[in-house]
Coordinates of C-alpha atoms in Angstrom, one line a residue:
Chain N
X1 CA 1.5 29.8 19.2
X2 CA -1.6 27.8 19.6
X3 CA -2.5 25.9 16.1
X4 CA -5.5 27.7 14.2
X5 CA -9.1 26.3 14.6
X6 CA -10.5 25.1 11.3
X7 CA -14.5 25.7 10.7
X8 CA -14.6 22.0 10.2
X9 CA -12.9 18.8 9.5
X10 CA -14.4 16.1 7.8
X11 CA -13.1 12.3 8.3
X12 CA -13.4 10.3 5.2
X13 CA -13.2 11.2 1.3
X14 CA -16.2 8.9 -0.2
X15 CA -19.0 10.7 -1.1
X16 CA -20.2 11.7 1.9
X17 CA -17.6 13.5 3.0
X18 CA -16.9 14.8 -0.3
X19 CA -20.3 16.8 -0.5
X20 CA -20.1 17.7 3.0
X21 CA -16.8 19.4 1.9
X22 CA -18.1 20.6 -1.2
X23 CA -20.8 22.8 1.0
X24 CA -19.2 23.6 3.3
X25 CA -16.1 24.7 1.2
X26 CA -18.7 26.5 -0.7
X27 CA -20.3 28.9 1.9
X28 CA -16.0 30.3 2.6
X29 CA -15.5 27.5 5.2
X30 CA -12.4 26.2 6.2
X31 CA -12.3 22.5 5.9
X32 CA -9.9 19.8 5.9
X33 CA -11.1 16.6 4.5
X34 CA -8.8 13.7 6.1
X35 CA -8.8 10.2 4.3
X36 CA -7.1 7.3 5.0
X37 CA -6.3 5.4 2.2
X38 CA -4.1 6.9 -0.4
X39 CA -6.8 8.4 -2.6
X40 CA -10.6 9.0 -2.2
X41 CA -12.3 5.9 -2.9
X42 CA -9.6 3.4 -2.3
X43 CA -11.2 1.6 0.4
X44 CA -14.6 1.8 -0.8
X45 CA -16.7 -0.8 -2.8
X46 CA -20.5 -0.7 -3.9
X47 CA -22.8 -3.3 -5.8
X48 CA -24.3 -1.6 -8.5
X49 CA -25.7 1.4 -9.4
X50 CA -25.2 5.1 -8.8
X51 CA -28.5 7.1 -8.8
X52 CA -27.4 10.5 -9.3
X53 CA -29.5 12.9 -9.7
X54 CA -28.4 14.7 -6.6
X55 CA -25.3 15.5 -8.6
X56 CA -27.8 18.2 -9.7
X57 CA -27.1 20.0 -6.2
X58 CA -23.0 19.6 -6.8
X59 CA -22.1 20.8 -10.9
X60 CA -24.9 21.7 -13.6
X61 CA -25.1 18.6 -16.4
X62 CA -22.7 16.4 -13.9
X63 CA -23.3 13.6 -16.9
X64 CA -21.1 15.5 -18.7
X65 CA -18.1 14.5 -16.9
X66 CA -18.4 12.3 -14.5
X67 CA -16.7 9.1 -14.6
X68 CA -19.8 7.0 -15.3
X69 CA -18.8 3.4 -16.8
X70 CA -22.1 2.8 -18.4
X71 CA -25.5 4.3 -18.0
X72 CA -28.1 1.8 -16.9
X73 CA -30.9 0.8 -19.0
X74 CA -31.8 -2.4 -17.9
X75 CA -33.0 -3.1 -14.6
X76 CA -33.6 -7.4 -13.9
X77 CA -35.2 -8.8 -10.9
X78 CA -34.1 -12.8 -11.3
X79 CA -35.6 -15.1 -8.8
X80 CA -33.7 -18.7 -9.0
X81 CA -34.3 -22.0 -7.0
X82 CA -31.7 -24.4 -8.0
X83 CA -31.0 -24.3 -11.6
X84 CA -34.1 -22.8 -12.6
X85 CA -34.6 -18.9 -12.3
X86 CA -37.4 -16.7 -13.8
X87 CA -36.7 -13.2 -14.4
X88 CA -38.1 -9.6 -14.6
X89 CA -36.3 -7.3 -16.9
X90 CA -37.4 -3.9 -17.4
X91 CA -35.7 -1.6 -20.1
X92 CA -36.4 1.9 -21.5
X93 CA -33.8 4.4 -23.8
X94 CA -35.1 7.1 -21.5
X95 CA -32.8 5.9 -19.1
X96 CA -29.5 6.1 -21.4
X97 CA -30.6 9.9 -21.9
X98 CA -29.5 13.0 -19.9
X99 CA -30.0 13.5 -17.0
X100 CA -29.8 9.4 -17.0
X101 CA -31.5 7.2 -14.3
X102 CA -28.2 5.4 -12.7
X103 CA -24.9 4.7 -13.7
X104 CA -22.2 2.3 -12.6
X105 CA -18.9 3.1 -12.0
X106 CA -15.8 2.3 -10.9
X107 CA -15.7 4.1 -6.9
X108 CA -11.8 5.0 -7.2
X109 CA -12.6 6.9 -9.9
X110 CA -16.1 8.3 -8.8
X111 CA -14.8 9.0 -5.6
X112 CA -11.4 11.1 -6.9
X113 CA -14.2 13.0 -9.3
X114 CA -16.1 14.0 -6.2
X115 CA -13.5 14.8 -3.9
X116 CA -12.4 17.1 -6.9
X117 CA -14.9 18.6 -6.9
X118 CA -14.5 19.6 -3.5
X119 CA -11.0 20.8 -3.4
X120 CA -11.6 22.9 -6.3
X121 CA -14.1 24.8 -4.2
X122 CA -11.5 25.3 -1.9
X123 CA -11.8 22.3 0.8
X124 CA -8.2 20.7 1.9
X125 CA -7.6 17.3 1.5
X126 CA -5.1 15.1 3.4
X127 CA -4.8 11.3 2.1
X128 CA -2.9 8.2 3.9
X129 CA -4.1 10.0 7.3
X130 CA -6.7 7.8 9.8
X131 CA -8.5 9.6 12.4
X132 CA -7.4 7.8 15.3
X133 CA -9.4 9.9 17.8
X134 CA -11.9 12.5 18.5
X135 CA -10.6 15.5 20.7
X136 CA -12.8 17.3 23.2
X137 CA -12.9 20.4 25.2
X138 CA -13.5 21.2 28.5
X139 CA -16.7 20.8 28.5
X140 CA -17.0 17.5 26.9
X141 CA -17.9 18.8 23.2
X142 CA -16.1 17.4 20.3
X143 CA -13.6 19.7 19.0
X144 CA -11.3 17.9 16.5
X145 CA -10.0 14.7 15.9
X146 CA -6.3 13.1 16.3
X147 CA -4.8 11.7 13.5
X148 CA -1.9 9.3 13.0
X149 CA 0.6 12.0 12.3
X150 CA 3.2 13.1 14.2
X151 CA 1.3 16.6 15.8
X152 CA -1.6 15.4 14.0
X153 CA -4.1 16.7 16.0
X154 CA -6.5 18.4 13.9
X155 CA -8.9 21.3 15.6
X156 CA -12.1 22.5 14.4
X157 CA -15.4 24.1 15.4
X158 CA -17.1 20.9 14.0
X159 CA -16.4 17.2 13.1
X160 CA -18.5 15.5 10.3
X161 CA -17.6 11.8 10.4
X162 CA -18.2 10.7 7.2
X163 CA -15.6 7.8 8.2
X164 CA -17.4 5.1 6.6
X165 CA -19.8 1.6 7.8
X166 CA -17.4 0.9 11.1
X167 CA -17.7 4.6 12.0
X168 CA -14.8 4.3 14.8
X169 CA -15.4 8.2 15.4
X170 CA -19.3 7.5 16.2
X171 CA -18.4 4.0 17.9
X172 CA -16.0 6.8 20.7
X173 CA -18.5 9.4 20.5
X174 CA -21.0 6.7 22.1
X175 CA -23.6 7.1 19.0
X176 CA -23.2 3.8 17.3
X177 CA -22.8 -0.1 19.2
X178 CA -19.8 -1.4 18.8
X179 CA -20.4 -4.1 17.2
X180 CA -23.7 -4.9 15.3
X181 CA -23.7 -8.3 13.3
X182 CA -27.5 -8.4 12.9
X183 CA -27.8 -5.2 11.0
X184 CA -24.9 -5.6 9.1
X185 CA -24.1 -7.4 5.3
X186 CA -21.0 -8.5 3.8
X187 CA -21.1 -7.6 0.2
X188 CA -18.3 -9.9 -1.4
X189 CA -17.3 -9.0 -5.0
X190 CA -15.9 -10.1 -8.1
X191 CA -14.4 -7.8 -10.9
X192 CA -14.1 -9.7 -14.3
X193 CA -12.7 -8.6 -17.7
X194 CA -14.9 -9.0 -20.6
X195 CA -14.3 -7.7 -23.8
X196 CA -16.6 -4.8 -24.6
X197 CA -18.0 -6.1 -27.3
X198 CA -19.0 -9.1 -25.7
X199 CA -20.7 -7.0 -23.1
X200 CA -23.0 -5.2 -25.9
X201 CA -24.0 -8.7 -27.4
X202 CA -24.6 -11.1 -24.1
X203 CA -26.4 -7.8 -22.6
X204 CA -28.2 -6.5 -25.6
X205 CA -26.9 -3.1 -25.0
X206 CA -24.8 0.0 -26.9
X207 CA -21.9 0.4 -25.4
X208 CA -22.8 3.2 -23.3
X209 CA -25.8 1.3 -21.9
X210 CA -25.7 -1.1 -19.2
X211 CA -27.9 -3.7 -16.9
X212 CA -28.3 -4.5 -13.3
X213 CA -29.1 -7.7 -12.2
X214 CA -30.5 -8.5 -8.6
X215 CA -30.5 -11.9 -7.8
X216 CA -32.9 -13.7 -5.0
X217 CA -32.8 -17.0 -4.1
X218 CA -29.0 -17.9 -4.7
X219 CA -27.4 -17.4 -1.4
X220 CA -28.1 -21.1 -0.1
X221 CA -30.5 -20.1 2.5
X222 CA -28.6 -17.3 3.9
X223 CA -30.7 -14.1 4.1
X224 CA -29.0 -11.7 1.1
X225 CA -29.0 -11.6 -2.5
X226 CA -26.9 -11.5 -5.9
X227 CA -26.1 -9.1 -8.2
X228 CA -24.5 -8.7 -11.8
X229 CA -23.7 -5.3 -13.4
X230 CA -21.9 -4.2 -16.3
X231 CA -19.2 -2.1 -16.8
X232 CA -17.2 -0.3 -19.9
X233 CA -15.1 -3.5 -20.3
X234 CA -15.5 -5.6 -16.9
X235 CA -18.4 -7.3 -15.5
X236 CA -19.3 -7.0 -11.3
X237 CA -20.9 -10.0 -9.9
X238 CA -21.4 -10.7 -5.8
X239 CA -23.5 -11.7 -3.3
X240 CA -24.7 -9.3 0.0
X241 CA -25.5 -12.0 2.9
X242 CA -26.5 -11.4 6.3
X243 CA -23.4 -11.5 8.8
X244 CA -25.0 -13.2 11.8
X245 CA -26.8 -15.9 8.5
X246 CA -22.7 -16.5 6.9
X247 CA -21.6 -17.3 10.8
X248 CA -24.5 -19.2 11.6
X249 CA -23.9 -21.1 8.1
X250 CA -20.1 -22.0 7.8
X251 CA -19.5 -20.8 4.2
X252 CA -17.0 -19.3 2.8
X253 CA -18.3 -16.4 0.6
X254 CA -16.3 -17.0 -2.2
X255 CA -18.3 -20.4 -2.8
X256 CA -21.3 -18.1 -2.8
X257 CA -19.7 -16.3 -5.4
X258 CA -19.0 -19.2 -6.9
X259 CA -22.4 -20.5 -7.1
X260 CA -24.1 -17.2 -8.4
X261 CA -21.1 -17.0 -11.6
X262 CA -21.6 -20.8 -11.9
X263 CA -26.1 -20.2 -12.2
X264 CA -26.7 -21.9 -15.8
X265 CA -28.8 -18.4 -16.2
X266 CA -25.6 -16.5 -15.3
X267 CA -22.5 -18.7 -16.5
X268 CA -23.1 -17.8 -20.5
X269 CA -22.9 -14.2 -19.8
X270 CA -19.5 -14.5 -18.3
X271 CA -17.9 -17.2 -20.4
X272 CA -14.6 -16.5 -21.2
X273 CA -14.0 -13.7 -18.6
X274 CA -11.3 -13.6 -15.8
X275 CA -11.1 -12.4 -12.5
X276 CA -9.4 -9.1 -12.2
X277 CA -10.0 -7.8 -8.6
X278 CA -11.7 -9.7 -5.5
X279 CA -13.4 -7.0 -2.6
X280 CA -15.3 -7.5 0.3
X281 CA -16.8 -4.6 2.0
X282 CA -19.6 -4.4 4.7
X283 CA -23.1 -2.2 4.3
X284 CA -25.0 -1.2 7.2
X285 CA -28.8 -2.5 6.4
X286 CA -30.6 -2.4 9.4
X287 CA -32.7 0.5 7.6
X288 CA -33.8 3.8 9.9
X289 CA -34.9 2.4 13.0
X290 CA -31.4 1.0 13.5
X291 CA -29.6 4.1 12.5
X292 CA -27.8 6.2 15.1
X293 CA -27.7 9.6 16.5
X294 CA -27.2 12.2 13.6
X295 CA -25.9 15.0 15.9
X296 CA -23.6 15.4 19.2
X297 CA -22.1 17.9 20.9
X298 CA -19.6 19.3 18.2
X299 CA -20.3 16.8 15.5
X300 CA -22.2 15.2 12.6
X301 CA -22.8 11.7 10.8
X302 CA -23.3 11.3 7.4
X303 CA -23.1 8.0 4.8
X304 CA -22.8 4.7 5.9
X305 CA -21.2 6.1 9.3
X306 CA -24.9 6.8 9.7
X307 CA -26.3 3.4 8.2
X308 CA -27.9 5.5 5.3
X309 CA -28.0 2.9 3.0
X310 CA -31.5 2.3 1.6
X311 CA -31.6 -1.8 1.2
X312 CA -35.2 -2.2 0.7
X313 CA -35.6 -5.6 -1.9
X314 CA -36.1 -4.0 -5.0
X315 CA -34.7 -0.6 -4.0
X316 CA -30.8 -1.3 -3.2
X317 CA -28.8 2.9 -3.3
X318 CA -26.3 3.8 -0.6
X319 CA -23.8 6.8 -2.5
X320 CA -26.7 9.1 -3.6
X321 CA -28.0 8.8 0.5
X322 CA -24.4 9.3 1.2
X323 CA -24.2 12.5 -1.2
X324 CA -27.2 14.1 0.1
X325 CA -26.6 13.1 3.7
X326 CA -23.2 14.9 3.3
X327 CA -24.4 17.9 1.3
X328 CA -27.3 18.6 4.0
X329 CA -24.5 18.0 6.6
X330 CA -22.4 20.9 5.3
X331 CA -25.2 23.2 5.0
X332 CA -26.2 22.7 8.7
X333 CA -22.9 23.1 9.7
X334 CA -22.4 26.3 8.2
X335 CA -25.6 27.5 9.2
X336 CA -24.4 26.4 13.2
X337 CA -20.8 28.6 13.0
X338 CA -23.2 31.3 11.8
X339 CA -25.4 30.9 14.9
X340 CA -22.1 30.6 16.6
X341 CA -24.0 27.3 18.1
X342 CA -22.4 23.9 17.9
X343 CA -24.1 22.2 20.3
X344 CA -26.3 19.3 19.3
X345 CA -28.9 21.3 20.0
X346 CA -27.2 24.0 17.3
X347 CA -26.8 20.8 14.5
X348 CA -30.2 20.1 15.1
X349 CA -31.2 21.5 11.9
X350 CA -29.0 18.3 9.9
X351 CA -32.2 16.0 10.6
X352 CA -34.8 18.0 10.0
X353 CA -33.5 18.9 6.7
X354 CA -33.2 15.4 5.7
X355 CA -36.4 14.6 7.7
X356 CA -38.0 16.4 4.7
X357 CA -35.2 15.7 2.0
X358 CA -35.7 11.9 0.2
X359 CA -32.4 10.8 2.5
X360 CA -34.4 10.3 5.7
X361 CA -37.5 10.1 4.0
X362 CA -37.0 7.5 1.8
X363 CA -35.5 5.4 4.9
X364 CA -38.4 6.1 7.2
X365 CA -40.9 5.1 4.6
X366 CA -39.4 2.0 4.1
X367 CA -38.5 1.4 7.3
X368 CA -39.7 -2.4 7.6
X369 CA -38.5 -3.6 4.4
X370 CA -35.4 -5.2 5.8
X371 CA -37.3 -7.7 7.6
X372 CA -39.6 -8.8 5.3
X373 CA -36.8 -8.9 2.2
X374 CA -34.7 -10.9 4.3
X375 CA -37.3 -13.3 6.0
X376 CA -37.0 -16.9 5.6
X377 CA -40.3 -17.5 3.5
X378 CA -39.3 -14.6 1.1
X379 CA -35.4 -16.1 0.6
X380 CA -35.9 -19.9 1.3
X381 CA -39.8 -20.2 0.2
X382 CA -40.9 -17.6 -2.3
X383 CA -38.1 -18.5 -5.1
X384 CA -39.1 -22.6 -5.2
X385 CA -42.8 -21.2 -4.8
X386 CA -42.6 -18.9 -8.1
X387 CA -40.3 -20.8 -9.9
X388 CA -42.8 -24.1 -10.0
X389 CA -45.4 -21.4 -10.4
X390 CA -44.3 -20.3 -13.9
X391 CA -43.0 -24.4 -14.8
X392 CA -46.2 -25.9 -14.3
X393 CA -47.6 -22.4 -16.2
X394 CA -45.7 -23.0 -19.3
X395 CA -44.9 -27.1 -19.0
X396 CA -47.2 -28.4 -21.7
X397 CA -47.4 -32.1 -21.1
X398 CA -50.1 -33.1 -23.4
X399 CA -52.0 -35.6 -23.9
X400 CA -52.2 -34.3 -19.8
X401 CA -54.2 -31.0 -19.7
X402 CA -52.9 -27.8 -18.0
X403 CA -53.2 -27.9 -14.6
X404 CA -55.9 -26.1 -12.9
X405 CA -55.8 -22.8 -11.2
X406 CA -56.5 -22.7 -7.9
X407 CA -56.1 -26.2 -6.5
X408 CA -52.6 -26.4 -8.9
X409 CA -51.8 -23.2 -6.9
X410 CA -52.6 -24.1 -3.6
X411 CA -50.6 -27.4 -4.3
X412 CA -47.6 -25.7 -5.5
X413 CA -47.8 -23.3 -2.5
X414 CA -47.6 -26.4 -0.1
X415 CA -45.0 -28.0 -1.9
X416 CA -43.0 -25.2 -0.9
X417 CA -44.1 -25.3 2.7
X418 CA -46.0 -21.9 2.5
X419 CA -49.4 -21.6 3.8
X420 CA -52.0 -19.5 2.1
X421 CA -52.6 -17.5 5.6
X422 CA -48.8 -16.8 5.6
X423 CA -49.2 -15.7 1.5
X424 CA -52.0 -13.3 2.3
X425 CA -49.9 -12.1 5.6
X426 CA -46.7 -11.3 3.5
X427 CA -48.6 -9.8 0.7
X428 CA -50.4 -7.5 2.9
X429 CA -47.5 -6.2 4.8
X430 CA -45.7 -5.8 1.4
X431 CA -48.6 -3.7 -0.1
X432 CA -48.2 -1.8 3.1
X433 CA -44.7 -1.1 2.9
X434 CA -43.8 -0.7 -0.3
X435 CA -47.6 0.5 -1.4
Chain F
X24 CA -2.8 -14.6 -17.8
X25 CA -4.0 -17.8 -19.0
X26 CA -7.8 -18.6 -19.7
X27 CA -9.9 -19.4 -17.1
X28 CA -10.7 -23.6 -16.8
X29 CA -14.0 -24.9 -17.7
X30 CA -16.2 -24.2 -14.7
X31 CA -18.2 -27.7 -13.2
X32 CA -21.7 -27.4 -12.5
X33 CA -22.9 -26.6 -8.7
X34 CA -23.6 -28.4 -6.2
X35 CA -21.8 -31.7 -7.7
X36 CA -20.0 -31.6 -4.3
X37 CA -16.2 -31.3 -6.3
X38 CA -16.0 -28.3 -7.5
X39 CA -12.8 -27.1 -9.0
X40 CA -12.4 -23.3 -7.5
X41 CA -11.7 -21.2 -10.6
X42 CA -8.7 -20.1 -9.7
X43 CA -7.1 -20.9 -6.7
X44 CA -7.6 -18.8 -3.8
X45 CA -3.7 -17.5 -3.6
X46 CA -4.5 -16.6 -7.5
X47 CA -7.7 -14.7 -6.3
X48 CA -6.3 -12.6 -3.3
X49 CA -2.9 -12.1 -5.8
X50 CA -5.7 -9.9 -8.0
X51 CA -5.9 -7.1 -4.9
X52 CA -3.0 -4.3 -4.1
X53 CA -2.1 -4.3 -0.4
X54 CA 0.3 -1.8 0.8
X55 CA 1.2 -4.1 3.8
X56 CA 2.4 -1.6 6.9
X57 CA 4.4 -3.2 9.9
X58 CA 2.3 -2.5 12.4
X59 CA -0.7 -5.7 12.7
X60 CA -4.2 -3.9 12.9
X61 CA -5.6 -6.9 14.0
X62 CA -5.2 -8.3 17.3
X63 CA -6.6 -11.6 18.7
X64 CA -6.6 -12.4 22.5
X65 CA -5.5 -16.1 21.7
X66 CA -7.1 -17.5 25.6
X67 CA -10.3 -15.9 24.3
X68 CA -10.6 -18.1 21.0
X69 CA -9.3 -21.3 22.9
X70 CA -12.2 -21.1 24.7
X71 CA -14.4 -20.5 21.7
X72 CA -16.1 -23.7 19.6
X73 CA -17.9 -21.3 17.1
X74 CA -15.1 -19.8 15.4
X75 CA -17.3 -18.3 13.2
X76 CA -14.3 -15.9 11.9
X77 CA -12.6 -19.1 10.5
X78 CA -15.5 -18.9 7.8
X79 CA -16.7 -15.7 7.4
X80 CA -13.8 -13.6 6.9
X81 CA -13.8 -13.2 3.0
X82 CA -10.3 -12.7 2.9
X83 CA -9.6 -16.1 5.3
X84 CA -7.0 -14.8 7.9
X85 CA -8.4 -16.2 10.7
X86 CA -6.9 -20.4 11.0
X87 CA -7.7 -22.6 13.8
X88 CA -4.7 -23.8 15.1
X89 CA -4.0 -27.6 16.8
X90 CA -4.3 -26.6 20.3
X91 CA -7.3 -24.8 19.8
X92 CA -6.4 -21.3 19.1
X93 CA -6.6 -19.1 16.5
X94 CA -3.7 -18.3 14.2
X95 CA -4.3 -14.9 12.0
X96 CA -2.5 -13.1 9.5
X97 CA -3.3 -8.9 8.9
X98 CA -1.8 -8.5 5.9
X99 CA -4.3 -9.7 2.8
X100 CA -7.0 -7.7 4.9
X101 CA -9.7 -6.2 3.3
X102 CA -10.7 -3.9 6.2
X103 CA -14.3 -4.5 5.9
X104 CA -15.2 -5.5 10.1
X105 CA -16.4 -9.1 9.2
X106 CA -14.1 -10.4 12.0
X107 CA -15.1 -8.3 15.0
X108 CA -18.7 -8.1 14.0
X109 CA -19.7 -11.4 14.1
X110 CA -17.0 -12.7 17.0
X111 CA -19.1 -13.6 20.1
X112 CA -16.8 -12.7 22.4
X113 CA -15.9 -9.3 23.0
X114 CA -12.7 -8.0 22.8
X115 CA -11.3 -11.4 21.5
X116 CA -10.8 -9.4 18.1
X117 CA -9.1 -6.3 18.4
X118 CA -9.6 -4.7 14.8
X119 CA -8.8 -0.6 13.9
X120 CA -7.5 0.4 10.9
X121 CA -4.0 0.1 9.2
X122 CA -2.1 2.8 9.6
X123 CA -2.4 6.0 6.8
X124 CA -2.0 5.3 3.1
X125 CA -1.6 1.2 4.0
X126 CA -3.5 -1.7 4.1
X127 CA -6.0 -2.3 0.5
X128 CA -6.1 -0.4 -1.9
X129 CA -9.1 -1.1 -4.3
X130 CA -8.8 -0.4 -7.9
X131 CA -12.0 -1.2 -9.2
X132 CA -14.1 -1.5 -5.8

């Protein structure tokens, strides 16, 4: 007796392939989430914050219950050069208030919640299963996927390979290169215990309330950045560097690590904590003209399988793209059974409905802020240029008096080997891209 | 666990690690399966003077060997593609994933 054809199956737990199970689970499909770690969310990592607002589309007053750690209400922009740093910190209570602006969280338990949420409108899920292969028919079209179980082949009208940044189902279906160092980052992560307490004094925050810190400047030349967030009772700190910049360098990222928790702007805020886990994950950043194929014959892409991380300097969000990539994919997919049309051509309607959703959007508008974030005069010139900016701003060495604007400027600016030309140049394109 | 040492100032050229790197790698559950997922085509590497896996991978399985060659180790993986990624030579690093419900497990990812 031939095995029954599901509507769809979706590879991978995180969010991505949570919502698109959630969607599709809602409109009656039949849909088998397959993951391959032992629970949704155990091989994912993430460097900060959850914006998630498109929660809105998945359970009415989500805040309620999700597993948030603490609600962000302090977003800092730090810019160091050596052991100097000068930072911009923005707070506001709005942000601690429903429906919140971004939370962080703890992904094993974000990702379980999720995935809940998903079997609980009917989708299967199967755990400590990879997707080893993707089956086709006779005429070429994707129809299912093998899995590492013994008669683990797994049919279905449609595949959504929500199967995470090395997408091995894309790499086989021919939509993604096999290997991509220059559009890729290594996040590298440390987990550290801190008393609660602690946390509320060194962050000036109530114990719901958290900060995000992004660092620039700190990554010894290597295009990439740092980050510090806070948890209930642990502290996050990293560093996200440019793969083909940590070859071409020779360092190890843990002394990168090192150097950002060892910052005498950082260092006080973590005294006394201890390292309780150590993760490295990779985030596709080439940004939307490096991301691949959304449709083929018989299957979708959503999440970081489809590079829909949004890593645009001061805008760094990856799980709410992956939510609403995955939530879009399940309602195209339902809509193709309906039309009884599969085809690429039949999926079609995935990318125009994130064409005009903020997934795609968002991504297309800031399509060339990965070059100019991670260009050499923004991370090896700009942090010495601003930094001996604001110290010869605030230095008072009297009986000297302060120095004078535009010639002190122009000085400082050459100090740092940055010409005014190349100043006006960046500025322009930044106004342009982010304007 | 005991308290964490003082920490030395960067850049002073000798710094201490906090803990040592053992100690770090001890702080992440792997659910080690028998089968490597990593493969590496040792003739390949010989012939390779970057060895730009030696540094990157954060988890450091990849050590150059006397002869040359590359000696690796799967099982403190984190499964995050560094290694294949950023080798130069294709197909010297042959990298899928561990088999269903092994490999890392992150707690707190």
């Amino acid at each position: 007796m031939p095995e029954p054809v599901l509507d769809a199956v979706v590879v991978g737990a995180g969010p991505a392939g949570a919502a698109a199970a959630l969607a599709l689970a809602r409109a009656g499909r039949s849909v088998v989430m397959v993951e391959r770690g032992p629970f949704p969310g155990s091989k994912n990592v993430y460097g900060g914050v959850i914006y998630a607002r498109i929660l809105d589309e998945v359970v009415p007053s989500w805040w309620e219950e999700v597993p948030a750690e603490r609600w962000v209400v302090r977003r800092s922009t730090m810019v160091v050069d050596g052991d100097r740093s000068l930072a911009i910190d923005y707070r506001t209570p709005t942000w601690g208030e429903a429906p919140y602006n971004g939370m962080t969280a703890i992904r094993a338990e974000f990702d379980r919640w999720l995935a809940s949420k998903a079997t609980d409108a009917g989708a299967r899920l199967v755990t400590s299963t990879v997707a080893t292969g993707l089956l086709r028919d006779e005429r070429g079209a994707i129809c299912g996927v093998r899995t590492d179980r013994p008669d683990g082949d797994l049919r279905a009208r449609v595949v959504v390979a929500c199967d995470g940044v090395n997408s091995f189902l894309a790499k086989e279906a021919g939509i993604h290169p096999k290997a991509d160092a220059a559009h890729h980052t290594l996040g590298v992560k440390e987990v550290r215990s801190l008393d609660p307490d602690r946390i509320d004094e060194r962050f000036g925050v109530p114990r719901d309330h958290g900060v995000d810190i992004e660092i620039l400047g700190c990554t010894r030349g290597i295009p990439g950045g740092g980050f510090l967030y806070t948890n209930r009772d642990t502290v996050s700190i990293g560093v996200v560097v440019s793969l083909t910049g940590l070859a071409a360098a020779g360092v190890r990222p843990e002394e990168l690590v090192a150097d950002v928790r060892e910052h005498p702007s950082v260092a006080p805020l973590l005294a006394g904590s201890e390292l309780v886990e150590y993760a490295a994950h990779l985030i596709p950043e080439g940004g939307y003209d490096t991301m691949p194929e959304l449709v083929t014959d018989g299957m979708v892409v959503a999440g970081d399988a489809a590079a829909m991380t949004l890593a645009a300097g001061i805008w760094l969000e990856g799980v709410n793209f992956a939510i609403g990539s995955g939530l879009a994919a399940g309602r195209a997919v339902d809509a193709a059974l309906r039309a009884d049309d599969t085809s690429a051509a039949g999926l079609a309607r995935y990318r125009r409905e994130l064409e005009s959703s903020f997934v795609l959007a968002d991504h297309k508008r800031f399509r060339k802020a990965p070059s100019l974030v991670l260009s050499d005069r923004v991370q090896q010139r700009y942090p010495g240029l601003v930094c001996d900016l604001v110290e010869g701003l605030f230095t008072v060495n009297n009986p000297e008096p302060k120095p004078g604007g535009a010639s002190f400027a122009l000085s400082v600016a050459r100090r740092n080997g940055v010409r005014l030309r190349e100043l006006a140049a960046d500025a322009w394109r930044a106004a342009r891209i982010f304007g | 666990m005991s308290a964490a040492p003082a920490s030395e100032q960067p850049g002073d050229g000798h710094r201490r690690p906090e803990v040592s790197f053992e100690t770090r790698m001890a702080t992440v559950e792997f659910r080690v399966g028998s089968r490597p997922h990593i493969t590496v085509d040792g003739d390949t590497c010989r012939g390779c003077t970057t060895k730009a896996c030696v540094h990157a991978c954060p988890a450091n399985l990849f050590a150059p060997t006397a002869d040359g060659g590359i000696l690796f180790n799967y099982e403190q993986c984190f499964e995050c593609g560094t290694c294949y990624m950023i080798c130069n030579h294709e197909g010297a690093i042959t990298w899928t994933y561990p088999d269903g419900g092994h490999g890392v497990v992150f707690r707190r990812g």
